[in-house]
């Protein structure tokens, strides 16, 4: 690899689908937001998990339980946006269902998109919708966002508290975990409270995955993972994707975007210490959160890679963090 060059990044989480009014907007360079295809091309962003997140309907608080029929309608519309992006891309974007397809996309310069749901609010307790969505391409599922549903409880973001914020998985949640294992769907523990996390750790036969979370020991947000949780993820041979959100990075939990890249490097160091080099990646949360000014948008990816290189991470380490670790875990979960 030449000086100044970095490996292609596969990213664990973005919310661009929620930002787009029109699928065609993904192909236009935008002044607002973090991610579009032109800027992705400039940054070495090779793809990632494209999240379907359901906002609350008008008049409903963000952390209240959603009506499943409303959540399903919205989720299908958001998923259709991703499929429309693929159709409009003329081969530049591909919705992928296997680690081998991601590898091919990286080699061919095609942006790889994984259909991910950030919260199972749209899924019925009989799990019929899960099977239909899997056939449509769903390959990664967060059981909850930061609100309760029929399967589990999500953590509310109250800085200075632990993720131990309520009951564990419901019986339906346990069935959901088993079904995801059978179908080969990634179970994302980001947003899940601590008791739910330990229930998943006990039940799941797949690697534990936190697509966009950080170290609670550095930033005590309940959205971040305790060292005990990190060690459980390591024992499962899973992965944690570094969240770029400043209030999940900073020791004071503030939304001050004047946050140096060194804070991100410190989280990476902590994750590597507790997980090992093979279990750390990126989970930026682009278009879903306030990120450091030093990163700015997707074009800031080379800056974090350069900071890691200068900090002492070697070229093979950078390749692992950029995409190799994600491909290994996804291959183990998806079976191919």
Short mmCIF file of C-alpha atoms in Angstrom, two decimals:
data_model
loop_
_atom_site.label_atom_id
_atom_site.label_comp_id
_atom_site.label_asym_id
_atom_site.label_seq_id
_atom_site.Cartn_x
_atom_site.Cartn_y
_atom_site.Cartn_z
CA UNK A 1 0.00 0.00 0.00
CA UNK A 2 1.44 3.38 -1.03
CA UNK A 3 1.96 6.20 1.44
CA UNK A 4 -1.26 8.16 1.81
CA UNK A 5 -3.39 5.24 0.64
CA UNK A 6 -5.69 3.28 2.93
CA UNK A 7 -7.75 0.11 2.64
CA UNK A 8 -11.39 0.31 1.62
CA UNK A 9 -13.76 0.80 4.59
CA UNK A 10 -16.81 -1.35 5.27
CA UNK A 11 -18.84 0.52 7.88
CA UNK A 12 -21.16 -1.03 10.46
CA UNK A 13 -23.88 1.61 10.52
CA UNK A 14 -25.30 4.60 8.65
CA UNK A 15 -28.70 6.31 8.62
CA UNK A 16 -28.66 7.81 5.15
CA UNK A 17 -31.99 6.17 4.20
CA UNK A 18 -33.75 8.24 6.85
CA UNK A 19 -32.23 11.44 5.41
CA UNK A 20 -33.23 10.90 1.78
CA UNK A 21 -36.46 12.39 0.44
CA UNK A 22 -35.73 10.88 -2.97
CA UNK A 23 -33.49 7.85 -3.74
CA UNK A 24 -31.91 9.84 -6.57
CA UNK A 25 -30.49 12.19 -3.95
CA UNK A 26 -27.94 9.55 -2.98
CA UNK A 27 -26.16 10.17 -6.29
CA UNK A 28 -25.90 13.93 -5.75
CA UNK A 29 -23.14 15.62 -3.79
CA UNK A 30 -24.93 17.17 -0.83
CA UNK A 31 -23.86 20.06 1.34
CA UNK A 32 -25.77 18.66 4.31
CA UNK A 33 -25.40 15.28 5.95
CA UNK A 34 -22.48 12.88 5.93
CA UNK A 35 -22.90 10.39 3.10
CA UNK A 36 -23.70 10.24 -0.60
CA UNK A 37 -22.15 8.30 -3.46
CA UNK A 38 -19.84 11.07 -4.80
CA UNK A 39 -18.33 11.69 -1.35
CA UNK A 40 -18.13 7.96 -0.65
CA UNK A 41 -16.05 7.51 -3.81
CA UNK A 42 -13.59 10.17 -2.65
CA UNK A 43 -13.16 8.67 0.82
CA UNK A 44 -12.59 4.95 0.30
CA UNK A 45 -16.02 4.11 1.74
CA UNK A 46 -16.82 0.76 0.16
CA UNK A 47 -20.16 0.12 1.79
CA UNK A 48 -21.76 -0.98 5.02
CA UNK A 49 -24.94 -1.53 6.95
CA UNK A 50 -27.72 0.74 5.67
CA UNK A 51 -30.12 1.11 8.57
CA UNK A 52 -33.90 1.21 8.46
CA UNK A 53 -34.88 3.28 11.49
CA UNK A 54 -38.50 4.13 12.23
CA UNK A 55 -39.16 7.65 13.56
CA UNK A 56 -42.10 8.17 15.90
CA UNK A 57 -45.34 9.33 14.29
CA UNK A 58 -46.40 12.92 14.86
CA UNK A 59 -47.43 13.52 18.44
CA UNK A 60 -45.60 10.50 19.85
CA UNK A 61 -42.42 10.71 21.95
CA UNK A 62 -39.28 9.18 20.44
CA UNK A 63 -38.86 6.62 23.22
CA UNK A 64 -42.44 5.31 23.30
CA UNK A 65 -43.33 1.88 21.93
CA UNK A 66 -44.43 2.02 18.29
CA UNK A 67 -47.50 0.51 16.73
CA UNK A 68 -46.15 -2.49 14.74
CA UNK A 69 -48.37 -1.85 11.71
CA UNK A 70 -47.06 1.72 11.44
CA UNK A 71 -43.49 0.50 11.93
CA UNK A 72 -43.89 -2.12 9.21
CA UNK A 73 -45.29 0.37 6.68
CA UNK A 74 -42.43 2.77 7.31
CA UNK A 75 -39.80 0.01 7.25
CA UNK A 76 -41.00 -1.32 3.90
CA UNK A 77 -40.88 2.20 2.46
CA UNK A 78 -37.31 2.74 3.73
CA UNK A 79 -36.18 -0.67 2.44
CA UNK A 80 -37.73 0.17 -0.92
CA UNK A 81 -35.58 3.33 -0.97
CA UNK A 82 -32.46 1.17 -0.72
CA UNK A 83 -33.65 -1.14 -3.49
CA UNK A 84 -34.46 1.88 -5.64
CA UNK A 85 -30.94 3.21 -5.06
CA UNK A 86 -29.58 -0.08 -6.34
CA UNK A 87 -31.81 0.11 -9.42
CA UNK A 88 -30.83 3.69 -10.20
CA UNK A 89 -27.12 3.10 -9.65
CA UNK A 90 -26.44 1.35 -12.98
CA UNK A 91 -24.23 -1.17 -11.20
CA UNK A 92 -22.50 1.26 -8.83
CA UNK A 93 -24.41 0.03 -5.74
CA UNK A 94 -25.23 -3.57 -4.91
CA UNK A 95 -27.39 -4.92 -2.08
CA UNK A 96 -25.37 -7.83 -0.73
CA UNK A 97 -26.38 -10.98 1.12
CA UNK A 98 -23.03 -12.69 1.68
CA UNK A 99 -19.50 -11.83 2.77
CA UNK A 100 -18.29 -13.11 -0.60
CA UNK A 101 -20.42 -10.50 -2.35
CA UNK A 102 -18.92 -7.77 -0.15
CA UNK A 103 -15.44 -8.98 -1.07
CA UNK A 104 -16.36 -8.90 -4.76
CA UNK A 105 -17.74 -5.39 -4.44
CA UNK A 106 -14.55 -4.18 -2.75
CA UNK A 107 -12.46 -5.72 -5.53
CA UNK A 108 -14.68 -4.29 -8.28
CA UNK A 109 -15.19 -0.81 -6.84
CA UNK A 110 -18.91 -1.32 -6.24
CA UNK A 111 -20.54 0.09 -3.10
CA UNK A 112 -21.87 -2.83 -1.02
CA UNK A 113 -25.09 -2.20 0.92
CA UNK A 114 -26.41 -4.53 3.64
CA UNK A 115 -30.07 -4.11 4.56
CA UNK A 116 -30.15 -3.58 8.34
CA UNK A 117 -33.07 -2.83 10.67
CA UNK A 118 -32.36 -0.65 13.70
CA UNK A 119 -35.02 -2.08 15.98
CA UNK A 120 -37.47 -4.94 15.45
CA UNK A 121 -40.51 -2.70 15.93
CA UNK A 122 -41.93 -3.77 12.55
CA UNK A 123 -41.70 -7.50 13.27
CA UNK A 124 -44.67 -9.43 14.64
CA UNK A 125 -44.22 -11.87 17.51
CA UNK A 126 -45.10 -14.77 15.18
CA UNK A 127 -42.00 -13.69 13.20
CA UNK A 128 -43.75 -13.89 9.84
CA UNK A 129 -42.39 -10.47 8.85
CA UNK A 130 -38.88 -11.58 9.78
CA UNK A 131 -39.00 -14.44 7.28
CA UNK A 132 -40.42 -12.21 4.54
CA UNK A 133 -37.84 -9.49 5.17
CA UNK A 134 -35.04 -12.05 5.16
CA UNK A 135 -36.17 -13.25 1.73
CA UNK A 136 -36.12 -9.60 0.63
CA UNK A 137 -32.51 -9.18 1.76
CA UNK A 138 -32.50 -8.41 5.49
CA UNK A 139 -29.19 -9.65 6.90
CA UNK A 140 -28.71 -7.59 10.08
CA UNK A 141 -31.17 -6.71 12.85
CA UNK A 142 -30.96 -4.62 15.98
CA UNK A 143 -33.51 -6.06 18.41
CA UNK A 144 -34.30 -2.58 19.74
CA UNK A 145 -33.61 1.07 19.24
CA UNK A 146 -33.70 3.21 22.41
CA UNK A 147 -37.31 2.29 23.19
CA UNK A 148 -39.11 -0.89 24.29
CA UNK A 149 -40.83 -3.22 21.89
CA UNK A 150 -42.34 -6.71 22.04
CA UNK A 151 -38.90 -8.31 22.20
CA UNK A 152 -36.74 -6.29 24.60
CA UNK A 153 -35.97 -2.89 26.10
CA UNK A 154 -33.59 -0.34 24.64
CA UNK A 155 -31.39 1.96 26.68
CA UNK A 156 -32.31 5.62 27.07
CA UNK A 157 -29.29 7.84 26.50
CA UNK A 158 -28.72 9.30 29.97
CA UNK A 159 -25.06 10.17 30.35
CA UNK A 160 -23.32 8.90 33.46
CA UNK A 161 -25.40 5.75 33.83
CA UNK A 162 -24.85 2.09 33.04
CA UNK A 163 -26.69 0.04 30.41
CA UNK A 164 -28.42 -1.90 33.22
CA UNK A 165 -31.75 -0.18 32.64
CA UNK A 166 -34.54 -2.74 32.76
CA UNK A 167 -35.67 -6.28 32.07
CA UNK A 168 -34.08 -8.69 29.64
CA UNK A 169 -35.52 -10.35 26.55
CA UNK A 170 -39.17 -11.28 26.51
CA UNK A 171 -40.14 -14.79 25.48
CA UNK A 172 -40.80 -13.40 22.00
CA UNK A 173 -37.32 -11.90 22.09
CA UNK A 174 -35.83 -15.29 22.81
CA UNK A 175 -37.70 -16.74 19.84
CA UNK A 176 -36.41 -13.87 17.72
CA UNK A 177 -32.79 -14.63 18.65
CA UNK A 178 -33.19 -18.31 17.79
CA UNK A 179 -34.87 -17.45 14.47
CA UNK A 180 -32.08 -15.03 13.52
CA UNK A 181 -29.53 -17.76 14.23
CA UNK A 182 -31.44 -20.18 12.01
CA UNK A 183 -31.79 -17.67 9.17
CA UNK A 184 -28.25 -16.31 9.44
CA UNK A 185 -29.23 -12.76 10.41
CA UNK A 186 -26.74 -10.68 12.42
CA UNK A 187 -28.11 -9.78 15.86
CA UNK A 188 -26.97 -6.25 16.69
CA UNK A 189 -26.73 -5.58 20.44
CA UNK A 190 -26.22 -1.82 20.07
CA UNK A 191 -29.09 -0.02 21.86
CA UNK A 192 -29.95 -3.17 23.84
CA UNK A 193 -29.92 -2.85 27.63
CA UNK A 194 -27.49 -4.91 29.68
CA UNK A 195 -29.86 -7.67 30.78
CA UNK A 196 -30.98 -8.11 27.21
CA UNK A 197 -27.34 -8.25 26.13
CA UNK A 198 -26.58 -11.07 28.54
CA UNK A 199 -29.70 -12.94 27.41
CA UNK A 200 -28.49 -12.71 23.80
CA UNK A 201 -25.00 -13.80 24.85
CA UNK A 202 -26.45 -16.86 26.54
CA UNK A 203 -28.85 -17.80 23.74
CA UNK A 204 -27.11 -16.91 20.48
CA UNK A 205 -24.89 -19.34 18.65
CA UNK A 206 -23.50 -16.57 16.42
CA UNK A 207 -20.75 -14.02 17.14
CA UNK A 208 -21.98 -11.08 19.23
CA UNK A 209 -22.06 -7.88 17.18
CA UNK A 210 -22.37 -4.25 18.28
CA UNK A 211 -22.52 -2.38 15.00
CA UNK A 212 -22.08 1.14 16.46
CA UNK A 213 -21.01 1.32 20.10
CA UNK A 214 -18.01 2.49 22.13
CA UNK A 215 -16.23 1.91 25.44
CA UNK A 216 -18.22 2.70 28.60
CA UNK A 217 -14.96 2.90 30.57
CA UNK A 218 -14.03 6.04 28.59
CA UNK A 219 -17.48 7.57 27.98
CA UNK A 220 -20.05 6.39 30.57
CA UNK A 221 -23.09 6.48 28.31
CA UNK A 222 -25.53 3.57 28.66
CA UNK A 223 -25.23 3.20 24.88
CA UNK A 224 -21.60 2.14 25.33
CA UNK A 225 -20.30 -1.27 26.34
CA UNK A 226 -18.81 -2.18 29.69
CA UNK A 227 -15.53 -4.09 29.81
CA UNK A 228 -17.45 -7.22 30.85
CA UNK A 229 -19.61 -6.90 27.74
CA UNK A 230 -16.54 -6.39 25.57
CA UNK A 231 -15.00 -9.54 26.99
CA UNK A 232 -18.17 -11.49 26.19
CA UNK A 233 -18.06 -10.21 22.61
CA UNK A 234 -14.42 -11.29 22.39
CA UNK A 235 -15.28 -14.75 23.74
CA UNK A 236 -17.91 -15.12 20.99
CA UNK A 237 -15.39 -13.98 18.34
CA UNK A 238 -17.66 -11.04 17.51
CA UNK A 239 -17.01 -7.39 16.67
CA UNK A 240 -17.64 -3.81 17.81
CA UNK A 241 -17.89 -0.95 15.31
CA UNK A 242 -16.60 2.39 16.60
CA UNK A 243 -19.42 4.96 16.76
CA UNK A 244 -18.30 8.42 15.60
CA UNK A 245 -20.97 10.22 17.68
CA UNK A 246 -19.29 12.80 19.90
CA UNK A 247 -21.54 12.15 22.91
CA UNK A 248 -20.57 8.47 22.75
CA UNK A 249 -16.88 9.42 22.47
CA UNK A 250 -16.27 12.24 24.92
CA UNK A 251 -15.57 11.68 28.62
CA UNK A 252 -18.05 14.47 29.45
CA UNK A 253 -20.76 13.11 27.15
CA UNK A 254 -21.34 16.51 25.54
CA UNK A 255 -22.29 17.16 21.92
CA UNK A 256 -19.28 19.43 21.40
CA UNK A 257 -18.15 18.65 17.89
CA UNK A 258 -14.77 20.25 18.60
CA UNK A 259 -13.61 16.77 19.55
CA UNK A 260 -10.13 15.66 18.46
CA UNK A 261 -9.54 12.48 16.49
CA UNK A 262 -7.28 11.36 19.34
CA UNK A 263 -10.42 10.61 21.37
CA UNK A 264 -11.51 8.16 18.68
CA UNK A 265 -8.06 6.57 18.71
CA UNK A 266 -8.30 6.18 22.48
CA UNK A 267 -11.56 4.23 22.10
CA UNK A 268 -9.97 2.05 19.40
CA UNK A 269 -7.06 1.33 21.76
CA UNK A 270 -9.46 0.31 24.52
CA UNK A 271 -11.52 -1.88 22.20
CA UNK A 272 -8.40 -3.57 20.85
CA UNK A 273 -7.15 -4.16 24.40
CA UNK A 274 -10.36 -5.95 25.42
CA UNK A 275 -11.42 -7.50 22.10
CA UNK A 276 -8.19 -8.14 20.24
CA UNK A 277 -7.17 -6.69 16.89
CA UNK A 278 -9.45 -9.08 14.99
CA UNK A 279 -12.70 -7.80 16.56
CA UNK A 280 -12.71 -4.04 16.03
CA UNK A 281 -14.14 -2.09 13.09
CA UNK A 282 -16.00 1.10 12.27
CA UNK A 283 -19.70 1.80 12.88
CA UNK A 284 -19.78 5.50 12.09
CA UNK A 285 -23.50 6.30 12.52
CA UNK A 286 -23.15 8.67 9.56
CA UNK A 287 -26.29 10.76 8.98
CA UNK A 288 -27.64 9.75 12.37
CA UNK A 289 -25.52 11.66 14.86
CA UNK A 290 -23.19 14.61 15.53
CA UNK A 291 -19.63 13.64 14.66
CA UNK A 292 -16.29 15.43 15.26
CA UNK A 293 -15.56 18.45 13.10
CA UNK A 294 -12.17 16.85 12.46
CA UNK A 295 -14.02 14.07 10.57
CA UNK A 296 -16.78 16.23 9.10
CA UNK A 297 -18.40 13.62 6.87
CA UNK A 298 -17.48 10.40 5.07
CA UNK A 299 -14.49 12.16 3.52
CA UNK A 300 -12.92 12.21 6.97
CA UNK A 301 -12.35 8.44 6.99
CA UNK A 302 -8.76 8.78 5.71
CA UNK A 303 -8.06 11.14 8.63
CA UNK A 304 -8.95 8.56 11.27
CA UNK A 305 -6.97 5.96 9.32
CA UNK A 306 -3.95 8.28 9.19
CA UNK A 307 -4.26 8.97 12.92
CA UNK A 308 -4.28 5.23 13.63
CA UNK A 309 -1.23 4.75 11.39
CA UNK A 310 0.64 7.53 13.16
CA UNK A 311 -0.37 6.03 16.52
CA UNK A 312 1.43 2.82 15.61
CA UNK A 313 -1.15 0.61 13.91
CA UNK A 314 0.47 -1.31 11.06
CA UNK A 315 -0.85 -1.80 7.53
CA UNK A 316 -2.36 -5.22 8.30
CA UNK A 317 -4.01 -3.77 11.40
CA UNK A 318 -5.56 -1.00 9.33
CA UNK A 319 -6.90 -3.50 6.82
CA UNK A 320 -8.49 -5.52 9.62
CA UNK A 321 -10.15 -2.47 11.17
CA UNK A 322 -11.24 -1.14 7.76
CA UNK A 323 -13.05 -4.25 6.52
CA UNK A 324 -11.37 -7.60 7.15
CA UNK A 325 -12.79 -8.01 10.65
CA UNK A 326 -16.30 -7.26 9.45
CA UNK A 327 -16.01 -9.76 6.60
CA UNK A 328 -14.81 -12.50 8.96
CA UNK A 329 -17.70 -12.03 11.40
CA UNK A 330 -20.31 -11.72 8.67
CA UNK A 331 -19.03 -14.88 6.99
CA UNK A 332 -19.30 -16.77 10.29
CA UNK A 333 -22.86 -15.50 10.81
CA UNK A 334 -24.17 -15.75 7.26
CA UNK A 335 -22.35 -18.96 6.43
CA UNK A 336 -20.78 -17.68 3.20
#
